[in-house]
Coordinates of C-alpha atoms in Angstrom, one line a residue:
X11 CA 26.7 -79.7 -56.6
X12 CA 26.5 -82.4 -54.0
X13 CA 24.1 -82.0 -51.2
X14 CA 22.5 -84.5 -48.8
X15 CA 19.1 -86.0 -49.4
X16 CA 16.5 -84.5 -47.1
X17 CA 14.5 -86.6 -44.7
X18 CA 10.8 -87.5 -45.3
X19 CA 9.9 -85.1 -42.5
X20 CA 11.8 -82.3 -44.2
X21 CA 10.3 -83.1 -47.5
X22 CA 7.0 -81.9 -46.2
X23 CA 8.6 -78.5 -45.7
X24 CA 10.3 -78.0 -49.0
X25 CA 7.9 -75.2 -49.7
X26 CA 9.0 -72.0 -48.1
X27 CA 5.4 -71.1 -47.6
X28 CA 4.8 -74.2 -45.4
X29 CA 8.0 -73.5 -43.3
X30 CA 6.8 -69.9 -43.1
X31 CA 3.4 -71.0 -41.6
X32 CA 5.3 -73.0 -38.9
X33 CA 7.4 -70.0 -38.2
X34 CA 4.4 -67.7 -38.1
X35 CA 2.8 -69.9 -35.4
X36 CA 6.1 -69.7 -33.3
X37 CA 6.3 -65.9 -33.8
X38 CA 2.7 -65.5 -32.7
X39 CA 3.3 -67.5 -29.5
X40 CA 6.5 -65.4 -28.8
X41 CA 4.6 -62.2 -29.2
X42 CA 1.7 -63.4 -27.0
X43 CA 3.9 -64.8 -24.3
X44 CA 6.2 -61.9 -24.0
X45 CA 3.4 -59.4 -24.2
X46 CA 1.6 -61.2 -21.4
X47 CA 4.9 -61.3 -19.4
X48 CA 5.5 -57.6 -19.9
X49 CA 2.0 -56.8 -18.7
X50 CA 2.4 -58.8 -15.5
X51 CA 5.9 -57.3 -14.9
X52 CA 4.4 -53.8 -15.3
X53 CA 1.6 -54.7 -12.8
X54 CA 4.3 -55.9 -10.4
X55 CA 6.2 -52.7 -10.9
X56 CA 3.0 -50.8 -10.1
X57 CA 2.3 -52.7 -6.9
X58 CA 5.9 -52.4 -5.9
X59 CA 5.6 -48.6 -6.3
X60 CA 2.5 -48.7 -4.1
X61 CA 4.5 -50.9 -1.6
X62 CA 7.2 -48.3 -1.4
X63 CA 4.6 -45.6 -1.1
X64 CA 3.1 -47.4 1.9
X65 CA 6.6 -47.7 3.3
X66 CA 6.9 -43.9 2.9
X67 CA 3.6 -43.7 4.8
X68 CA 5.0 -45.8 7.6
X69 CA 8.1 -43.6 7.7
X70 CA 6.0 -40.5 7.7
X71 CA 4.0 -41.9 10.7
X72 CA 7.4 -42.4 12.5
X73 CA 8.6 -39.0 11.6
X74 CA 5.2 -37.6 12.8
X75 CA 5.9 -39.4 16.1
X76 CA 9.3 -37.8 16.2
X77 CA 7.9 -34.3 15.5
X78 CA 5.2 -34.7 18.2
X79 CA 7.9 -35.9 20.5
X80 CA 5.6 -38.1 22.5
X81 CA 8.6 -39.5 24.4
X82 CA 9.5 -36.0 25.6
X83 CA 6.0 -35.3 26.6
X84 CA 5.9 -38.5 28.6
X85 CA 9.2 -37.8 30.2
X86 CA 8.0 -34.3 31.2
X87 CA 4.8 -35.8 32.5
X88 CA 6.9 -38.3 34.6
X89 CA 8.8 -35.4 36.2
X90 CA 5.6 -33.6 37.0
X91 CA 4.0 -36.7 38.4
X92 CA 7.0 -37.4 40.5
X93 CA 6.8 -34.0 42.0
X94 CA 3.1 -34.4 43.0
X95 CA 3.6 -36.0 46.4
X96 CA 5.9 -33.2 47.5
X97 CA 3.5 -30.6 46.1
X98 CA 0.6 -32.2 47.9
X99 CA 2.6 -32.5 51.2
X100 CA 3.4 -28.7 51.0
X101 CA -0.3 -28.1 50.4
X102 CA -1.2 -30.2 53.4
X103 CA 1.2 -28.2 55.5
X104 CA -0.3 -25.0 54.2
X105 CA -3.7 -26.2 55.2
X106 CA -2.4 -27.2 58.7
X107 CA -0.9 -23.7 59.0
X108 CA -4.1 -22.1 57.8
X109 CA -6.2 -24.1 60.3
X110 CA -3.8 -23.1 63.1
X111 CA -4.0 -19.5 62.1
X112 CA -7.8 -19.7 62.1
X113 CA -7.8 -21.4 65.6
X114 CA -5.5 -18.6 66.9
X115 CA -8.0 -16.0 65.7
X116 CA -10.9 -18.1 67.1
X117 CA -9.4 -17.6 70.6
X118 CA -9.6 -13.8 70.3
X119 CA -13.1 -14.1 68.9
X120 CA -14.1 -16.1 71.9
X121 CA -12.6 -13.4 74.1
X122 CA -14.7 -10.8 72.4
X123 CA -17.8 -12.9 72.7
X124 CA -17.1 -13.2 76.5
X125 CA -16.5 -9.5 76.7
X126 CA -19.8 -8.8 75.0
X127 CA -21.6 -11.0 77.4
X128 CA -20.1 -8.9 80.3
X129 CA -21.1 -5.7 78.6
X130 CA -24.7 -6.9 78.1
X131 CA -24.8 -7.8 81.8
X132 CA -23.5 -4.3 82.8
X133 CA -25.9 -2.6 80.4
X134 CA -28.8 -4.5 81.9
X135 CA -27.5 -3.5 85.4
X136 CA -27.4 0.2 84.3
X137 CA -30.9 0.0 83.1
X138 CA -32.1 -1.6 86.3
X139 CA -30.1 0.7 88.6
X140 CA -31.2 3.8 86.7
X141 CA -34.8 2.8 86.5
X142 CA -35.8 5.5 89.0
X143 CA -34.0 8.2 87.1
X144 CA -35.8 9.4 84.0
X145 CA -32.7 10.9 82.3
X146 CA -31.0 7.5 82.4
X147 CA -33.9 5.3 81.0
X148 CA -33.4 6.2 77.3
X149 CA -29.6 6.2 77.7
X150 CA -29.5 2.7 79.2
X151 CA -31.7 1.3 76.4
X152 CA -29.5 3.0 73.7
X153 CA -26.3 1.6 75.2
X154 CA -27.9 -1.9 75.4
X155 CA -28.9 -1.7 71.7
X156 CA -25.3 -0.8 70.8
X157 CA -24.0 -3.8 72.8
X158 CA -26.5 -6.1 71.0
X159 CA -25.2 -4.7 67.7
X160 CA -21.6 -5.4 68.7
X161 CA -22.6 -8.9 69.8
X162 CA -24.1 -9.5 66.4
X163 CA -20.9 -8.4 64.7
X164 CA -18.8 -10.6 66.9
X165 CA -21.0 -13.6 66.2
X166 CA -20.9 -13.0 62.5
X167 CA -17.1 -12.8 62.8
X168 CA -17.2 -16.2 64.6
X169 CA -19.5 -17.7 62.0
X170 CA -17.0 -16.7 59.2
X171 CA -14.2 -18.4 61.1
X172 CA -16.3 -21.5 61.7
X173 CA -17.2 -21.7 58.0
X174 CA -13.5 -21.3 57.1
X175 CA -12.5 -24.0 59.5
X176 CA -15.0 -26.4 58.0
X177 CA -13.7 -25.8 54.5
X178 CA -10.1 -26.2 55.7
X179 CA -11.0 -29.5 57.4
X180 CA -12.8 -30.8 54.3
X181 CA -9.9 -29.9 52.0
X182 CA -7.4 -31.3 54.5
X183 CA -9.3 -34.6 54.6
X184 CA -9.6 -34.8 50.9
X185 CA -5.9 -33.9 50.5
X186 CA -4.9 -36.6 53.0
X187 CA -6.8 -39.1 50.9
X188 CA -5.1 -37.8 47.7
X189 CA -1.7 -37.8 49.3
X190 CA -2.1 -41.4 50.3
X191 CA -3.3 -42.2 46.8
X192 CA -0.2 -40.5 45.4
X193 CA 2.0 -42.7 47.7
X194 CA 0.2 -45.8 46.4
X195 CA -0.1 -45.0 42.7
X196 CA 2.3 -42.2 41.6
X197 CA 5.6 -44.2 41.8
X198 CA 4.2 -47.1 39.9
X199 CA 2.5 -44.9 37.2
X200 CA 5.5 -42.7 36.9
X201 CA 7.7 -45.8 36.5
X202 CA 5.4 -47.3 33.9
X203 CA 5.4 -44.0 31.9
X204 CA 9.1 -43.8 32.1
X205 CA 9.4 -47.3 30.9
X206 CA 6.8 -46.6 28.1
X207 CA 8.7 -43.6 27.0
X208 CA 11.8 -45.7 26.6
X209 CA 9.8 -48.3 24.8
X210 CA 8.3 -45.8 22.4
X211 CA 11.8 -44.7 21.3
X212 CA 13.0 -48.3 21.0
X213 CA 9.9 -49.4 19.1
X214 CA 10.2 -46.5 16.8
X215 CA 13.8 -47.1 16.2
X216 CA 13.0 -50.9 15.5
X217 CA 10.2 -50.0 13.1
X218 CA 12.6 -47.5 11.3
X219 CA 15.2 -50.2 10.9
X220 CA 12.7 -52.8 9.6
X221 CA 11.1 -50.2 7.3
X222 CA 14.5 -49.4 5.8
X223 CA 15.2 -53.2 5.3
X224 CA 11.8 -53.7 3.6
X225 CA 12.5 -50.6 1.5
X226 CA 15.9 -51.9 0.5
X227 CA 14.6 -55.3 -0.5
X228 CA 11.6 -53.8 -2.4
X229 CA 13.9 -51.4 -4.3
X230 CA 16.1 -54.4 -5.1
X231 CA 13.0 -56.2 -6.5
X232 CA 12.0 -53.1 -8.3
X233 CA 15.5 -52.9 -9.9
X234 CA 15.3 -56.6 -10.8
X235 CA 11.8 -56.0 -12.4
X236 CA 13.2 -53.1 -14.3
X237 CA 16.1 -55.1 -15.6
X238 CA 13.8 -58.0 -16.4
X239 CA 11.6 -55.7 -18.4
X240 CA 14.7 -54.6 -20.2
X241 CA 15.8 -58.3 -20.7
X242 CA 12.4 -59.1 -22.2
X243 CA 13.6 -57.4 -25.3
X244 CA 14.8 -60.9 -26.2
X245 CA 11.2 -61.6 -27.0
X246 CA 11.0 -58.7 -29.4
X247 CA 14.4 -59.6 -30.9
X248 CA 13.3 -63.2 -31.3
X249 CA 10.1 -62.1 -33.0
X250 CA 12.0 -59.9 -35.4
X251 CA 14.5 -62.6 -36.2
X252 CA 11.6 -65.0 -36.9
X253 CA 10.1 -62.4 -39.2
X254 CA 13.5 -62.0 -40.9
X255 CA 13.6 -65.8 -41.5
X256 CA 10.0 -65.6 -42.8
X257 CA 10.9 -62.7 -45.0
X258 CA 14.0 -64.5 -46.4
X259 CA 11.8 -67.5 -47.4
X260 CA 9.2 -65.2 -48.9
X261 CA 11.8 -63.2 -50.9
X262 CA 13.2 -66.5 -52.2
X263 CA 9.7 -67.5 -53.5
X264 CA 9.3 -64.1 -55.0
X265 CA 12.6 -64.3 -56.7
X266 CA 11.8 -67.7 -58.1
X267 CA 8.5 -66.3 -59.4
X268 CA 10.2 -63.2 -60.9
X269 CA 12.1 -62.6 -64.1
X270 CA 15.5 -63.1 -62.7
X271 CA 14.5 -66.4 -61.0
X272 CA 12.9 -67.7 -64.3
X273 CA 16.4 -67.5 -65.9
X274 CA 17.8 -70.1 -63.6
X275 CA 17.6 -73.8 -64.5
X276 CA 16.3 -76.4 -62.1
X277 CA 19.8 -77.2 -60.7
X278 CA 20.5 -73.7 -60.0
X279 CA 17.2 -73.1 -58.4
X280 CA 17.7 -76.2 -56.2
X281 CA 21.2 -75.0 -55.2
X282 CA 19.9 -71.5 -54.3
X283 CA 17.1 -73.0 -52.3
X284 CA 19.7 -75.2 -50.5
X285 CA 21.7 -72.1 -49.6
X286 CA 18.7 -70.2 -48.4
X287 CA 17.6 -73.1 -46.3
X288 CA 21.0 -73.2 -44.7
X289 CA 21.0 -69.5 -44.2
X290 CA 17.6 -69.5 -42.4
X291 CA 18.5 -72.7 -40.4
X292 CA 21.7 -70.9 -39.3
X293 CA 19.8 -67.7 -38.3
X294 CA 17.2 -69.8 -36.5
X295 CA 19.8 -71.9 -34.7
X296 CA 21.7 -68.7 -33.5
X297 CA 18.4 -67.2 -32.4
X298 CA 17.6 -70.3 -30.4
X299 CA 21.0 -70.1 -28.6
X300 CA 20.4 -66.4 -27.8
X301 CA 16.9 -67.0 -26.7
X302 CA 17.9 -70.0 -24.5
X303 CA 20.6 -68.0 -22.8
X304 CA 18.7 -64.7 -22.3
X305 CA 15.4 -66.3 -21.3
X306 CA 17.2 -68.4 -18.7
X307 CA 18.6 -65.2 -17.2
X308 CA 15.1 -63.7 -17.1
X309 CA 13.6 -66.8 -15.4
X310 CA 16.4 -67.0 -12.9
X311 CA 16.0 -63.3 -12.1
X312 CA 12.2 -63.8 -11.7
X313 CA 12.7 -67.0 -9.6
X314 CA 14.8 -64.8 -7.1
X315 CA 11.8 -62.6 -6.6
X316 CA 10.2 -65.4 -4.5
X317 CA 12.9 -65.3 -1.8
X318 CA 12.8 -61.5 -1.8
X319 CA 9.1 -61.4 -1.3
X320 CA 9.3 -64.0 1.6
X321 CA 11.8 -61.7 3.3
X322 CA 9.5 -58.7 2.7
X323 CA 6.5 -60.5 4.1
X324 CA 8.5 -61.7 7.1
X325 CA 9.7 -58.1 7.8
X326 CA 6.1 -56.8 7.3
X327 CA 4.9 -59.2 9.9
X328 CA 7.5 -57.9 12.3
X329 CA 6.3 -54.3 11.7
X330 CA 2.7 -55.2 12.2
X331 CA 3.5 -57.0 15.5
X332 CA 2.4 -60.4 14.3
X333 CA 5.7 -62.0 15.2
X334 CA 5.1 -62.8 18.8
X335 CA 4.2 -59.5 20.6
X336 CA 0.7 -58.1 20.8
X337 CA -1.4 -58.4 17.6
X338 CA -2.2 -54.7 17.8
X339 CA 0.1 -51.8 17.3
X340 CA 2.6 -51.6 20.1
X341 CA 1.8 -48.0 21.1
X342 CA -1.8 -49.0 22.0
X343 CA -0.4 -50.6 25.2
X344 CA 0.7 -47.1 26.3
X345 CA -2.8 -45.8 26.7
X346 CA -3.5 -47.8 29.9
X347 CA -0.7 -46.3 31.8
X348 CA -1.3 -42.8 30.4
X349 CA -5.0 -43.2 31.4
X350 CA -3.9 -44.2 34.9
X351 CA -1.8 -41.0 35.0
X352 CA -4.8 -39.0 33.7
X353 CA -6.9 -40.3 36.6
X354 CA -4.2 -39.0 39.0
X355 CA -4.3 -35.6 37.2
X356 CA -8.1 -35.5 37.7
X357 CA -7.6 -35.9 41.4
X358 CA -4.9 -33.2 41.2
X359 CA -7.4 -30.9 39.5
X360 CA -10.1 -31.6 42.1
X361 CA -7.6 -31.0 45.0
X362 CA -6.4 -27.8 43.4
X363 CA -9.9 -26.5 42.9
X364 CA -10.7 -27.3 46.5
X365 CA -7.5 -25.6 47.7
X366 CA -8.2 -22.6 45.5
X367 CA -11.7 -22.4 46.8
X368 CA -10.4 -22.5 50.4
X369 CA -7.8 -19.9 49.5
X370 CA -10.3 -17.5 47.9
X371 CA -12.8 -18.1 50.7
X372 CA -10.0 -17.3 53.2
X373 CA -9.1 -14.1 51.5
X374 CA -12.8 -13.1 51.3
X375 CA -13.2 -14.1 55.0
X376 CA -10.2 -11.9 55.9
X377 CA -11.8 -9.0 54.1
X378 CA -15.0 -9.5 56.0
X379 CA -13.2 -9.9 59.3
X380 CA -11.4 -6.6 58.6
X381 CA -14.8 -5.0 58.0
X382 CA -16.2 -6.7 61.1
X383 CA -13.3 -5.5 63.3
X384 CA -13.9 -1.9 62.1
X385 CA -17.6 -2.2 63.1
X386 CA -16.6 -3.8 66.5
X387 CA -14.2 -0.9 67.2
X388 CA -16.9 1.5 66.4
X389 CA -19.3 -0.2 68.9
X390 CA -16.5 -0.2 71.5
X391 CA -16.0 3.6 70.9
X392 CA -19.7 4.3 71.2
X393 CA -20.0 2.3 74.4
X394 CA -16.8 4.0 75.8
X395 CA -18.1 7.5 75.2
X396 CA -21.7 6.7 76.3
X397 CA -20.2 5.3 79.5
X398 CA -18.0 8.4 79.9
X399 CA -21.0 10.7 79.6
X400 CA -22.8 8.6 82.1
X401 CA -20.0 8.9 84.6
X402 CA -20.1 12.7 84.1
X403 CA -23.8 12.9 84.7
X404 CA -23.5 10.6 87.7
X405 CA -20.9 12.9 89.3
X406 CA -23.4 15.8 89.1
X407 CA -26.1 13.7 90.7
X408 CA -23.9 13.0 93.7
X409 CA -24.9 10.1 96.0
X410 CA -27.9 9.2 93.8
X411 CA -25.8 8.5 90.8
X412 CA -23.0 6.7 92.6
X413 CA -24.2 3.1 91.9
X414 CA -24.7 3.8 88.2
X415 CA -21.3 5.4 88.1
X416 CA -19.7 2.2 89.4
X417 CA -21.4 0.1 86.7
X418 CA -20.6 2.4 83.8
X419 CA -17.0 2.5 84.9
X420 CA -16.8 -1.3 84.6
X421 CA -18.6 -0.9 81.3
X422 CA -15.8 1.3 80.0
X423 CA -13.1 -1.1 81.3
X424 CA -14.6 -4.1 79.5
X425 CA -15.2 -2.1 76.3
X426 CA -11.5 -1.3 76.3
X427 CA -10.8 -5.1 76.3
X428 CA -12.5 -5.3 72.9
X429 CA -9.6 -3.2 71.5
X430 CA -7.1 -5.8 72.7
X431 CA -8.8 -8.6 71.0
X432 CA -9.4 -6.6 67.8
X433 CA -5.7 -5.6 67.7
X434 CA -4.7 -9.2 68.0
X435 CA -7.1 -10.2 65.2
X436 CA -5.9 -7.4 63.0
X437 CA -2.3 -8.5 63.6
X438 CA -3.3 -12.1 62.7
X439 CA -5.2 -11.4 59.5
X440 CA -2.0 -11.0 57.3
X441 CA -0.9 -14.4 58.6
X442 CA -4.3 -15.8 57.6
X443 CA -4.0 -14.4 54.1
X444 CA -0.4 -15.6 53.7
X445 CA -1.4 -19.1 54.7
X446 CA -4.3 -19.0 52.2
X447 CA -1.8 -18.0 49.4
X448 CA 0.4 -21.1 50.3
X449 CA -2.6 -23.4 50.0
X450 CA -3.2 -22.5 46.4
X451 CA 0.2 -21.5 44.8
X452 CA -0.1 -18.9 41.9
X453 CA 1.2 -21.5 39.4
X454 CA -0.3 -24.9 39.9
X455 CA 1.5 -27.8 38.3
X456 CA -1.7 -29.8 38.0
X457 CA -3.2 -27.7 35.2
X458 CA 0.0 -27.9 33.0
X459 CA 0.2 -31.6 33.8
X460 CA -3.3 -32.2 32.6
X461 CA -2.7 -30.4 29.3
X462 CA 0.5 -32.3 28.8
X463 CA -1.2 -35.6 29.5
X464 CA -4.1 -34.7 27.2
X465 CA -1.6 -33.8 24.5
X466 CA 0.4 -37.0 25.0
X467 CA -2.7 -39.2 24.9
X468 CA -3.8 -37.5 21.7
X469 CA -0.4 -37.8 20.1
X470 CA -0.1 -41.4 21.1
X471 CA -3.6 -42.3 19.8
X472 CA -3.0 -40.4 16.6
X473 CA 0.4 -42.0 16.0
X474 CA -1.1 -45.5 16.8
X475 CA -4.0 -44.8 14.4
X476 CA -1.7 -43.7 11.6
X477 CA 0.8 -46.5 12.2
X478 CA -2.0 -49.1 12.2
X479 CA -3.5 -47.6 9.0
X480 CA -0.1 -47.5 7.2
X481 CA 0.9 -51.0 8.4
X482 CA -2.5 -52.3 7.1
X483 CA -1.8 -50.8 3.7
X484 CA 1.8 -52.2 3.8
X485 CA 0.4 -55.7 4.6
X486 CA -2.2 -55.5 1.7
X487 CA 0.5 -54.4 -0.8
X488 CA 2.9 -57.0 0.5
X489 CA 0.3 -59.7 -0.2
X490 CA -0.5 -58.3 -3.6
X491 CA 3.2 -58.2 -4.6
X492 CA 3.6 -61.8 -3.5
X493 CA 0.6 -62.8 -5.5
X494 CA 1.7 -60.9 -8.6
X495 CA 5.2 -62.4 -8.5
X496 CA 3.8 -65.9 -8.0
X497 CA 1.7 -65.4 -11.1
X498 CA 4.6 -63.9 -12.9
X499 CA 6.8 -67.0 -12.3
X500 CA 4.2 -69.2 -13.7
X501 CA 3.6 -67.1 -16.8
X502 CA 7.2 -66.4 -17.8
X503 CA 8.5 -70.0 -18.0
X504 CA 9.6 -69.5 -21.6
X505 CA 11.5 -72.7 -21.8
X506 CA 8.4 -74.9 -21.2
X507 CA 6.8 -74.0 -24.6
X508 CA 8.7 -71.5 -26.7
X509 CA 12.2 -73.0 -26.4
X510 CA 11.0 -76.3 -27.7
X511 CA 8.9 -74.6 -30.5
X512 CA 12.0 -72.7 -31.7
X513 CA 14.2 -75.7 -31.5
X514 CA 11.7 -77.7 -33.6
X515 CA 11.6 -74.9 -36.2
X516 CA 15.4 -74.8 -36.4
X517 CA 15.5 -78.6 -36.7
X518 CA 12.9 -78.5 -39.6
X519 CA 14.9 -75.8 -41.4
X520 CA 18.1 -77.7 -40.8
X521 CA 16.7 -80.9 -42.1
X522 CA 15.3 -79.1 -45.1
X523 CA 18.8 -77.6 -45.8
X524 CA 20.7 -81.0 -45.6
X525 CA 24.2 -81.5 -44.3
X526 CA 26.2 -79.5 -46.9
X527 CA 25.9 -76.0 -48.4
X528 CA 25.7 -75.9 -52.1
X529 CA 28.1 -73.8 -54.2
X530 CA 26.4 -70.8 -55.8
X531 CA 29.4 -68.7 -56.6
X532 CA 28.6 -69.0 -60.2
X533 CA 25.2 -67.4 -59.4
X534 CA 26.5 -64.4 -57.5
X535 CA 25.6 -61.8 -60.1
X536 CA 22.1 -63.4 -60.8
X537 CA 21.1 -63.5 -57.1
X538 CA 22.7 -60.1 -56.1
X539 CA 19.2 -58.4 -56.1
X540 CA 17.9 -61.2 -53.8
X541 CA 21.0 -60.9 -51.6
X542 CA 20.6 -57.2 -51.1
X543 CA 16.9 -57.5 -50.3
X544 CA 17.5 -60.1 -47.7
X545 CA 20.5 -58.3 -46.2
X546 CA 18.5 -55.1 -45.9
X547 CA 16.0 -56.7 -43.5
X548 CA 18.6 -57.4 -40.8
X549 CA 18.7 -55.2 -37.7
X550 CA 21.5 -57.0 -35.9
X551 CA 25.1 -57.3 -36.7
X552 CA 25.0 -60.9 -35.7
X553 CA 22.4 -61.6 -38.4
X554 CA 24.6 -59.9 -41.0
X555 CA 27.7 -61.9 -40.0
X556 CA 25.8 -65.2 -40.3
X557 CA 24.5 -64.1 -43.7
X558 CA 28.0 -63.3 -45.0
X559 CA 29.4 -66.5 -43.7
X560 CA 27.0 -68.4 -45.9
X561 CA 26.5 -65.9 -48.8
X562 CA 29.6 -63.9 -49.4
X563 CA 29.2 -60.3 -50.6
X564 CA 29.2 -59.9 -54.3
X565 CA 31.5 -57.2 -55.8
X566 CA 28.7 -54.6 -55.8
X567 CA 27.9 -55.2 -52.1
X568 CA 31.6 -55.2 -51.2
X569 CA 32.0 -51.9 -52.8
X570 CA 29.5 -50.2 -50.4
X571 CA 31.1 -47.8 -47.9
X572 CA 32.6 -49.5 -44.9
X573 CA 30.9 -46.9 -42.6
X574 CA 27.5 -48.5 -43.5
X575 CA 28.5 -51.7 -41.6
X576 CA 28.3 -51.2 -37.8
X577 CA 31.2 -52.2 -35.6
X578 CA 31.4 -55.7 -34.4
X579 CA 29.5 -56.4 -31.2
X580 CA 31.7 -57.9 -28.6
X581 CA 29.2 -58.8 -25.9
X582 CA 25.5 -59.4 -25.1
X583 CA 25.0 -55.9 -23.7
X584 CA 26.2 -54.4 -26.9
X585 CA 24.1 -56.9 -28.8
X586 CA 20.9 -55.8 -27.0
X587 CA 21.9 -52.1 -27.5
X588 CA 22.3 -52.7 -31.2
X589 CA 18.9 -54.5 -31.3
X590 CA 16.8 -51.5 -30.2
X591 CA 14.3 -50.9 -32.8

């Protein structure tokens, strides 16, 4: 049979063993390269999973911000702050009313003090006038002592009112300062908090959008990595097909060394070797075409990772605030305005404590005044009856008791004036207590405002800490993904080495085979065992088809059940599905 002369290069590979060694080197490089690529891809998949986990952490931080409803806390705080000036104005009016009520009572106390001075004068006069009368000496001293006792009660009464007046003046002065401070600071702080509450919602919304964008890109890369891992089967398929070519050459040598091969003459052996070389060259060439196509798809997919990662890093920078705004987490800026509001609340608490102290003191003073009034009334009653008894005695003494009688009559009249002042004070005490109640309302907005602000500050700080922590993790994972993908692109450039090696192997086999396929139809029965052994190694329909195109099936092989032959694969996806092993 005619066949082309082989080239000098091919002559060096006429031995299947030599060609096998070349193929073994190629197979080893495929296995090494694709194993390394698969390892890097798996590490990329791992860091992508961590990137997505960190995104979930950011989302959880955002959700935590929603649950704590910091914006609602701030809005409620703004409403309470806005109400503070009116609250303080009402408190100031209540203090003015309390001060006025105290002054009204002070006028009656002054009247009682004046009355007690008159009573002391009359009592001394009685003592002097009755100095010559033994029965009036002890009485005059007793009545004078009762007047002194009443004077002490009235003075204590006056001291309570003076102390109350000082407290009211102090609270009013502090309140006026606070009220002026409110006018200067509350509108600005309330406006800042209102603005901050809106910015929190907007910032949170923006972060949520960016997080979703990063997640979408990362999941896209994750999907690409998964498909690339699947596409890396081309490496295993290529390795297997090289092994099949190696096995074919080895089976040929075994056949020649065996009993059946020994029966063939030199011409037959040469024709069979030619056909096997054509078979292995065809298998190798087809493998090169498939490898070229699939590896290019893998490299193209991996190259697209670079753009995806640049987008992720860009979005990550937006989330971490490195794209023109503050370098720190945005919510940190809220703490200054919240702290300013906290200072106002501290003033509110101080003013409220002072007002409460004044209120409690006033209520206590009212109770003491009521007790003092009762004592003063008792003194007045004692003086009245003592004077009345004196009048009766003086009447029995006749002309001798007339002068004392005149003085004691005046004593009774002025003692009665104590009742008038006492009645006015008793009437005014409820007004004093009511004014004290208005100074310190039962429910003070300041306490609730302080708790609300403390909660808001805590929530803001906690959200800021969590957000900074999660964004830091996101940034680290983003950098690691970018590094891994850069490494991957460098390691999986299959065409740089492997494609050239495979093409060189295919060329060597092709040159060893020559240009024409020898006719071995007359050897069909003799080589049937070799044919079946080679055919049995194949795992792909494509390999079987190539084999049968060059070595037709013998009668025995053709008689095999049709069901043993898989259906023809129509596309690459079916090809890969068939290649699973």
